[in-house]
Short mmCIF file of C-alpha atoms in Angstrom, two decimals:
data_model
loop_
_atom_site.label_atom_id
_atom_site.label_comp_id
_atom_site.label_asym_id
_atom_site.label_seq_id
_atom_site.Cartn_x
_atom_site.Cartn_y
_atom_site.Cartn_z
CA UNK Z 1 37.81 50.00 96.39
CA UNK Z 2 35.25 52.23 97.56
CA UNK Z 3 36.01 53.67 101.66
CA UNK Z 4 32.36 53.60 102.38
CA UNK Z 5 32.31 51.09 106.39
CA UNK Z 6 28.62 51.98 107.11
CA UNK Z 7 26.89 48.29 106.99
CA UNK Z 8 23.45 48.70 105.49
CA UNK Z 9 20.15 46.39 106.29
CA UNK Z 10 20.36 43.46 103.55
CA UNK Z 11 18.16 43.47 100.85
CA UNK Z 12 17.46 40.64 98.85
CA UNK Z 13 17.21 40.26 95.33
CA UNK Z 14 17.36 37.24 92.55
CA UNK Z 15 20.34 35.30 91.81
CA UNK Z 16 22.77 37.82 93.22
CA UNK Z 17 26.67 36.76 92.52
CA UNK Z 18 28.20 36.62 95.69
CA UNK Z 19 31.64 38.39 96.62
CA UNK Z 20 34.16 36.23 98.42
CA UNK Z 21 36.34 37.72 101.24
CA UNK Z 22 38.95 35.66 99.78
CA UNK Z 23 39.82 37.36 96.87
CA UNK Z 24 39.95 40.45 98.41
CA UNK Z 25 43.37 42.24 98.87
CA UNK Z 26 42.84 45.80 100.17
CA UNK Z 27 45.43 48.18 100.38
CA UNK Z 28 44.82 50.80 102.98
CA UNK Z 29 46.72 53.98 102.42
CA UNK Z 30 47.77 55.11 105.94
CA UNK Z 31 46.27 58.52 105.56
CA UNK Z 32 42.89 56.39 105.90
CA UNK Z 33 43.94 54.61 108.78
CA UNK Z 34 43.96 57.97 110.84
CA UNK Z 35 41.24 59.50 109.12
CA UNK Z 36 39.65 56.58 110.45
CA UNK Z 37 39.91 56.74 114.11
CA UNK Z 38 36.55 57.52 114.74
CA UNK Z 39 33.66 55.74 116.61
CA UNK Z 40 32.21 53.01 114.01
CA UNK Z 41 28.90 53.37 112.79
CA UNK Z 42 27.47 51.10 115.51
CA UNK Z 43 28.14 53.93 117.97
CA UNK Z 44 27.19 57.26 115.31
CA UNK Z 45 24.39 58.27 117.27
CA UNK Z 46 25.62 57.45 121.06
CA UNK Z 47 25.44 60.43 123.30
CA UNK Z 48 25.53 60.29 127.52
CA UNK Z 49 22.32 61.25 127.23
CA UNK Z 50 21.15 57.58 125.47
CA UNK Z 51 23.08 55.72 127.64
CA UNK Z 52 20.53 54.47 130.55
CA UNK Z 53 22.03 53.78 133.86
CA UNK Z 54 20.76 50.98 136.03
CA UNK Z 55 19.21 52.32 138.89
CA UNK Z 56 20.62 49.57 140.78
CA UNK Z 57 24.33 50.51 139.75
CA UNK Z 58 24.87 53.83 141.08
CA UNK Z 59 28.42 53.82 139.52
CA UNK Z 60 26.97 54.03 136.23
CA UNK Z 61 25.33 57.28 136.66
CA UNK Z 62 28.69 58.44 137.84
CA UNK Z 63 30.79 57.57 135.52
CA UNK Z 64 28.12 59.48 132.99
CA UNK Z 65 28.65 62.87 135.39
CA UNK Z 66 32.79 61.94 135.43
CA UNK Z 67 32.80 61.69 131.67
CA UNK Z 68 30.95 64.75 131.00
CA UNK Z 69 33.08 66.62 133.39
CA UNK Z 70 36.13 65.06 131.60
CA UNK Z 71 34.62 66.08 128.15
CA UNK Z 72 33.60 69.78 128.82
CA UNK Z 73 37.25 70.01 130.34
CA UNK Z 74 38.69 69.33 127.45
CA UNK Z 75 37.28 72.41 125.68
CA UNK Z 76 40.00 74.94 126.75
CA UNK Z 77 43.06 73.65 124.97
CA UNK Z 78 43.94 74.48 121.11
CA UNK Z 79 46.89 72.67 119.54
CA UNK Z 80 49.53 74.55 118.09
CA UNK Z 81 52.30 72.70 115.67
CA UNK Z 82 54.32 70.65 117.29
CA UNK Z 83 51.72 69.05 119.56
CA UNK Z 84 52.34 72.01 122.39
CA UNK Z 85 49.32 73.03 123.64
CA UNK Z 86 48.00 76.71 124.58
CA UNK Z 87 45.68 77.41 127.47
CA UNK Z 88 43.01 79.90 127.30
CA UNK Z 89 40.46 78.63 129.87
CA UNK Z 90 41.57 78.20 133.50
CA UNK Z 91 43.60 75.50 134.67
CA UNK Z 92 42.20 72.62 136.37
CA UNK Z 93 42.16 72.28 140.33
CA UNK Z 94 44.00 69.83 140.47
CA UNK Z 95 46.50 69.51 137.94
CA UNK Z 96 48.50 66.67 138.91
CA UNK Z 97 45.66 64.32 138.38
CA UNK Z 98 45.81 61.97 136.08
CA UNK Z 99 45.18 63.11 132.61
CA UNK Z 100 42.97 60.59 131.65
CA UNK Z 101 40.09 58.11 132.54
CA UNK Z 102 39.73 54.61 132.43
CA UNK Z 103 36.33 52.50 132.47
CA UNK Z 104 37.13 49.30 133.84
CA UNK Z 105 33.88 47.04 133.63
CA UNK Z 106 32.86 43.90 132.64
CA UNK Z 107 31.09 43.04 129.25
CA UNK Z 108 27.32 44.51 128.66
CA UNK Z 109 27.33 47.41 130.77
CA UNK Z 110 28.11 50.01 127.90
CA UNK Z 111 31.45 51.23 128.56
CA UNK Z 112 32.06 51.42 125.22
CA UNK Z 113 29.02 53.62 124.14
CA UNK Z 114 30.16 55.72 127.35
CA UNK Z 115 33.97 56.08 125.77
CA UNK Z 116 31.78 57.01 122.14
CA UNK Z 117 29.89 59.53 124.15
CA UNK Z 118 33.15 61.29 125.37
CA UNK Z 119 34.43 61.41 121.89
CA UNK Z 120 31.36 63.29 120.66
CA UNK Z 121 30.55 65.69 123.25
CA UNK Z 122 34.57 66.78 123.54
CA UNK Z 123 33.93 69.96 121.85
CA UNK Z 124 37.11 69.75 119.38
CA UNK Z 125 37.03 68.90 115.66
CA UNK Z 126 36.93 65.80 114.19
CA UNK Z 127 40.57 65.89 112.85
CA UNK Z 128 41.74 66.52 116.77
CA UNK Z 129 39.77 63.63 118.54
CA UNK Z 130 40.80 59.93 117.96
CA UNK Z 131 38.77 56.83 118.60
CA UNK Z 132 40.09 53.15 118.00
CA UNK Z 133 40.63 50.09 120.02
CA UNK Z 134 44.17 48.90 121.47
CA UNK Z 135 44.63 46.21 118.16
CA UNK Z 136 43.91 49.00 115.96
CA UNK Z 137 46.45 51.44 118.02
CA UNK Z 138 48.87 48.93 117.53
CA UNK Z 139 48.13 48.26 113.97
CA UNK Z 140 48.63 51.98 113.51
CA UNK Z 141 52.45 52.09 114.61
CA UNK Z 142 52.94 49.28 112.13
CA UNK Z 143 51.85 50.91 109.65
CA UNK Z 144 53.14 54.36 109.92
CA UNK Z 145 56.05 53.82 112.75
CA UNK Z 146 56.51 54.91 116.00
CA UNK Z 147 57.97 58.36 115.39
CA UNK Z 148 55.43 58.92 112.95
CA UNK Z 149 52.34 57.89 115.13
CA UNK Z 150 53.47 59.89 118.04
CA UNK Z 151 53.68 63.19 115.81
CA UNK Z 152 50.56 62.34 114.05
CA UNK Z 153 48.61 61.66 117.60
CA UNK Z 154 50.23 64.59 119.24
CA UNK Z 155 48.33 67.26 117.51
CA UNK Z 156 45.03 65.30 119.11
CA UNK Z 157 43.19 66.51 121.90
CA UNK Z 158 41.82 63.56 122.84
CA UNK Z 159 42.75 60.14 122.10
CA UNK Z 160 39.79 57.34 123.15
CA UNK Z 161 41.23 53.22 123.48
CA UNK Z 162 38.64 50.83 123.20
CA UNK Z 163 39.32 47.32 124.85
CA UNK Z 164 42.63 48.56 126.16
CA UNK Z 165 44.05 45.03 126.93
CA UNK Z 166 47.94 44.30 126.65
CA UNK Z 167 48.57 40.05 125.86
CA UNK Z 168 52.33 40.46 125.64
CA UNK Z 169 55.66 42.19 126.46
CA UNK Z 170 56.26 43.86 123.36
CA UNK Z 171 52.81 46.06 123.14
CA UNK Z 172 53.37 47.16 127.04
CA UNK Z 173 56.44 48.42 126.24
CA UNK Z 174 54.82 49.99 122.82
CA UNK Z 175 52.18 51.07 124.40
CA UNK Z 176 53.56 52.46 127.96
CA UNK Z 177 56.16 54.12 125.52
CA UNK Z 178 53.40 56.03 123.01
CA UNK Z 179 50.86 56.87 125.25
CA UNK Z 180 53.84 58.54 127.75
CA UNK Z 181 55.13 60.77 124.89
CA UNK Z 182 51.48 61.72 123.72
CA UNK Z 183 50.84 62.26 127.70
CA UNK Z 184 53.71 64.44 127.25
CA UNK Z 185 52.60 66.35 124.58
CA UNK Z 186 49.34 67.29 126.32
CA UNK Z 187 46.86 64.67 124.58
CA UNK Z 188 44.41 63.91 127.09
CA UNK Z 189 43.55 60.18 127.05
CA UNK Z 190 40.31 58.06 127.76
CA UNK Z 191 40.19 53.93 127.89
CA UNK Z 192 38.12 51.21 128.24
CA UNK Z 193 38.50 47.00 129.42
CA UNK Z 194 37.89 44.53 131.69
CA UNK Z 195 41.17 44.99 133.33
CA UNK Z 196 41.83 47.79 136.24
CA UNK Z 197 45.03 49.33 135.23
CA UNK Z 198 47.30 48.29 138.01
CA UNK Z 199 46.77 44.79 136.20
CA UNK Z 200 47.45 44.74 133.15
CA UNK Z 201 49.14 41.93 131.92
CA UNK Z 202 47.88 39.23 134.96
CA UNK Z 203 47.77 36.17 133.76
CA UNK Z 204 49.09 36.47 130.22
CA UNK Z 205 52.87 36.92 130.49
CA UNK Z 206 55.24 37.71 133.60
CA UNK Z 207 53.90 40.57 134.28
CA UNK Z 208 56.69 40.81 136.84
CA UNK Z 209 59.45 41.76 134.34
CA UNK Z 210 57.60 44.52 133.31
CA UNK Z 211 56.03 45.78 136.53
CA UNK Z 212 57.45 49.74 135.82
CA UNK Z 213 56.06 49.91 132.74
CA UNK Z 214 52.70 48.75 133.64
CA UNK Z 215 52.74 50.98 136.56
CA UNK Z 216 53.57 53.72 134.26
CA UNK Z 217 50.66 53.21 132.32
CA UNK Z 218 48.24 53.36 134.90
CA UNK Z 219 49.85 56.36 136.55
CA UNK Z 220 48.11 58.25 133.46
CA UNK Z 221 44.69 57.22 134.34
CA UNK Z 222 41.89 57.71 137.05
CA UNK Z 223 40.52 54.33 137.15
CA UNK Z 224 36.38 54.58 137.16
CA UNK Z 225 34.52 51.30 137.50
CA UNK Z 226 31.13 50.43 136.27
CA UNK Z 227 29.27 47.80 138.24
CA UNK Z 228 26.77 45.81 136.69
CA UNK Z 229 25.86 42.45 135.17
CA UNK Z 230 29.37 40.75 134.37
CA UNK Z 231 29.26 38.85 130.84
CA UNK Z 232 32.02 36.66 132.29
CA UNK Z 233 29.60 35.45 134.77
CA UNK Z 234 27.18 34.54 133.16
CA UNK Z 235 29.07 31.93 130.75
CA UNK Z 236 28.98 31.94 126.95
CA UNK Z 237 26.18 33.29 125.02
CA UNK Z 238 23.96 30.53 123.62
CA UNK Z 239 24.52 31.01 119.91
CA UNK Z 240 21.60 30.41 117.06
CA UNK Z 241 21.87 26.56 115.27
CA UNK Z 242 23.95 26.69 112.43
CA UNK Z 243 22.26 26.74 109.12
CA UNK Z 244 23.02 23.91 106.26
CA UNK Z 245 25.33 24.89 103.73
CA UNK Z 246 23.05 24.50 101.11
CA UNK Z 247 20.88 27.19 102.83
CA UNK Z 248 23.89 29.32 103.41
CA UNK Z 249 24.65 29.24 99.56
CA UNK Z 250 21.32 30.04 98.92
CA UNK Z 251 20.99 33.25 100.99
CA UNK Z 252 24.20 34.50 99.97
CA UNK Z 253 22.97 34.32 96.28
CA UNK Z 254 19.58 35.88 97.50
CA UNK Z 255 21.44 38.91 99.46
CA UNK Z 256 22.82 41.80 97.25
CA UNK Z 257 25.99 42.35 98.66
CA UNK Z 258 27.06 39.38 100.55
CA UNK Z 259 29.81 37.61 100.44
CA UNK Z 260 30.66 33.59 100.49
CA UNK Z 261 33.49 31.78 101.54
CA UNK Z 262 34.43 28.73 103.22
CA UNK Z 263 35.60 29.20 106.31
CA UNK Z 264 38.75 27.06 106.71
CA UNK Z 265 39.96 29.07 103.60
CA UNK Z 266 39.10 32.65 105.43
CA UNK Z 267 40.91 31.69 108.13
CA UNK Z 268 43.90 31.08 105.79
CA UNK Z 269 43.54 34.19 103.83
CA UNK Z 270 43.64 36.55 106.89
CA UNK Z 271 47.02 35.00 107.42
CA UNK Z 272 47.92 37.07 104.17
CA UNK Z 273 46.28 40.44 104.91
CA UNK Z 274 47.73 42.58 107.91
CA UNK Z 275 45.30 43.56 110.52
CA UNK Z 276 44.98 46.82 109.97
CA UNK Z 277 43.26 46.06 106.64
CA UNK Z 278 40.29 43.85 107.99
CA UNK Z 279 38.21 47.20 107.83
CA UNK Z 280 38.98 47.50 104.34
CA UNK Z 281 38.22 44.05 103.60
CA UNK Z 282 34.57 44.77 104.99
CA UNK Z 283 33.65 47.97 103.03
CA UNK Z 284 30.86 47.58 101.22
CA UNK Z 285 29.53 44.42 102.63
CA UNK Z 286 26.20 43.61 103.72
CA UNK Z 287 25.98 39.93 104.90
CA UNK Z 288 28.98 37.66 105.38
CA UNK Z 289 27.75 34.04 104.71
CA UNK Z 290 30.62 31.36 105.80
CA UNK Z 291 30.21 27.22 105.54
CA UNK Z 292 32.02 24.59 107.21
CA UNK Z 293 33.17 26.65 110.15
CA UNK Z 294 34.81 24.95 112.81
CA UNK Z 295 37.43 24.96 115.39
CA UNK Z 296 39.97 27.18 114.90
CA UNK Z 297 43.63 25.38 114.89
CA UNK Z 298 45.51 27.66 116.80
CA UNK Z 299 46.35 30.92 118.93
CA UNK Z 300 47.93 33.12 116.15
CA UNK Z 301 44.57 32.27 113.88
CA UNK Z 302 42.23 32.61 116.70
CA UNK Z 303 43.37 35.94 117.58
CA UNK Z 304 42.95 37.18 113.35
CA UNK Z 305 39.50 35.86 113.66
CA UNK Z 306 38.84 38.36 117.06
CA UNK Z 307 39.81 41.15 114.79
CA UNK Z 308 37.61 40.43 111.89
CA UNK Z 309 34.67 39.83 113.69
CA UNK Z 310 35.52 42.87 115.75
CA UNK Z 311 35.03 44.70 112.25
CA UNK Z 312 32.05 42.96 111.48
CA UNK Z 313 30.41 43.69 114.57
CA UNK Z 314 31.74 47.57 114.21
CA UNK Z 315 29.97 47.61 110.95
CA UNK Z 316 26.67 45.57 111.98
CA UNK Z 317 26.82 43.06 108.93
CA UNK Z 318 24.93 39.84 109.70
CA UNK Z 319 27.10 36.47 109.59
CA UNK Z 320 25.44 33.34 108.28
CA UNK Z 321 27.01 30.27 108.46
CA UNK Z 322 26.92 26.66 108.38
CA UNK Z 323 29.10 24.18 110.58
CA UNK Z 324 29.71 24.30 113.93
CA UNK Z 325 27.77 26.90 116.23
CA UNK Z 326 30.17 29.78 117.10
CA UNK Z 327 29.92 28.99 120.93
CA UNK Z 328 32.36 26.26 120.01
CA UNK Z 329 35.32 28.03 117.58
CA UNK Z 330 37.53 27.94 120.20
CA UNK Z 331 38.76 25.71 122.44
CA UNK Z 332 38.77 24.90 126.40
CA UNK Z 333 42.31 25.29 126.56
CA UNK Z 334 42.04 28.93 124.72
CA UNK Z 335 39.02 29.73 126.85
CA UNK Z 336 40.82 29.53 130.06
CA UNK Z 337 43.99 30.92 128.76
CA UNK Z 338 45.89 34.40 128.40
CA UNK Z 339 43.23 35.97 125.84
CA UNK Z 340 40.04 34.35 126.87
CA UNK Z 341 38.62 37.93 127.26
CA UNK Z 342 39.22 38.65 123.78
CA UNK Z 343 37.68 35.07 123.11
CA UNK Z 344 34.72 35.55 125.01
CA UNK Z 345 34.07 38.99 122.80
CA UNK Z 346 34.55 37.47 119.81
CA UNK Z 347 31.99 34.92 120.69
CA UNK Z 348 29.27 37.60 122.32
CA UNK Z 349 29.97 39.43 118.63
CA UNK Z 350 29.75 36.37 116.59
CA UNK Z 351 26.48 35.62 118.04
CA UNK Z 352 25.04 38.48 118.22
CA UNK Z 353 25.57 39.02 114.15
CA UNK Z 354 24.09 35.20 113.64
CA UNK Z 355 21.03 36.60 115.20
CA UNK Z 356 20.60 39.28 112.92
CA UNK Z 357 20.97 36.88 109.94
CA UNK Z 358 18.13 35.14 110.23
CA UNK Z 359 16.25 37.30 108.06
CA UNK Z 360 18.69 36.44 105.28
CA UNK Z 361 17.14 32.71 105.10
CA UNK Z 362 13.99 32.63 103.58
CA UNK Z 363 11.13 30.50 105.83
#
């Protein structure tokens, strides 16, 4: 399977075969997985100097000085084997500061294309600067092992968490346990969420019985929050009327590169592909077209569907589909729970990609 990710605009043609998400098994060696901690294509071009603060927010156009501070501090230090690091430039004023920053925000005001900008401006090559989110952090360990992630990620200079979020005990302790040893080993570390670090893990587990480990995590970052216009608050995006499945068939037969599956069956095939794959599963595609989609049953699928359409989203394909609006895959109950944030995401994503399809169905 070929390792391009970079969605492309859809392009119709006649009669097209559609692929089906279904039959597709990747295997992702784990050399990939590292190679591809990098900011998706979504965010290629992102620099601080695209991101436009609100005037009104003040705290946005600080966070763009404190990140570009961050990033031109990072400049000094070259690894060595071992993950040691060797200091040529002067050391910073105040060295018992935090090594690390993290955004804390709600959704819309561009912390991740802030975190992206950090990535590219920290003057370091590629192979020393990693970029993923906290699911794909996690996924990493599984696949390679903890010993094995910590001596891969300690030859980093940087190492950037997107929607840094922690929904049970076992990934704080993970977690608090990698990022201390890669602290450690001088990696300097950047994060993002909608969570201020001192807490982490409110309202999705006792966050009692692990109060020292959360408070170890945030002792490794200077929180830095962004004010502005709070997704939460606003309630759930309104997403675009579902298409008929007829339609859907059509387009996906119309669209070079799409795919078509139903989407009860999707849900049931990501049971059978780790996580860590889902990027694989998406290379190459250029439209995912889904019918019959509808609630999903429970927690364990919900939370494989966040990940996918994290992906999706990551590599801008469109999402057509017929069945129930995506402003209703999940229910009250899941809303209001332990992982609504990463339900509310999914559903901002979701509809964002059906509004890009709508070029896909011919008028």
């Amino acid at each position: 399977m070929s390792t391009s990710t970079a969605a492309q605009g859809p392009g119709p043609i006649s009669e097209a075969v559609p692929q089906s998400l279904c039959a597709r098994e990747p295997h992702v060696p784990a050399d990939r997985l590292v190679a591809e901690m990098v900011p998706p294509p979504r965010f290629d071009s992102v620099r601080f100097d695209t991101y436009v603060p609100d005037p009104n927010q003040p705290s946005q156009s600080e966070a763009v000085e404190v990140l570009s501070a961050f990033a031109a501090g990072l400049g000094g230090a070259t690894a060595i084997p071992g993950g040691k690091r060797r200091w040529f430039a002067k050391k910073p004023a105040a060295p018992t500061a935090p090594r690390g920053v993290y955004l804390d925000g709600g959704y819309g005001v561009g912390k991740t294309h802030l975190l992206a900008s950090l990535w590219h401006a920290t003057p370091a090559p590629r192979e020393l600067k990693a970029f993923g989110t906290f699911v794909e952090l996690t996924n990493l360990v599984g696949a390679l092992g903890f010993q094995q992630t910590v001596q891969t990620l300690s030859n980093h200079r940087l190492l950037c968490i997107d929607e840094f979020e922690l929904d049970d005990p076992g990934d704080t302790v993970l977690v608090s346990s990698l990022l201390r040893r890669l602290v450690e080993a001088g990696v300097a570390l950047a994060a993002t969420s909608n969570t201020l670090p001192g807490k982490l893990g409110e309202g999705r587990f006792a966050a009692v019985d692990f109060l020292r480990e959360i408070q170890g995590l945030s002792a490794h970052f200077r929180p830095l929050r962004i004010d502005g216009e709070d997704y939460r608050h606003r309630g759930l995006p309104e997403a675009p009327a579902p298409y008929s499945d007829a339609e859907v068939t059509k387009a996906a037969y119309a669209t070079e590169g799409a795919s078509l599956d139903d989407f009860p069956h999707l849900l049931d095939h990501l049971a059978k592909v780790h996580p860590s794959r889902y990027g694989a599963l998406t290379d190459e595609l250029r439209a995912a077209c889904l019918t019959d989609v509808r609630p999903v049953p429970d927690q364990s699928t919900a939370l494989r569907l966040v990940v996918l359409a994290d992906r999706l989203y990551d590599r801008e394909v469109p999402v057509l589909a017929s069945g129930l609006p995506f402003d209703r895959l999940f229910s009250e109950e899941m809303l209001n729970g332990g992982y609504r944030k990463k339900y509310f995401r999914a559903i901002s994503r979701l509809t964002a990609l059906a509004r890009d399809a709508k070029d896909l169905v011919a008028h």
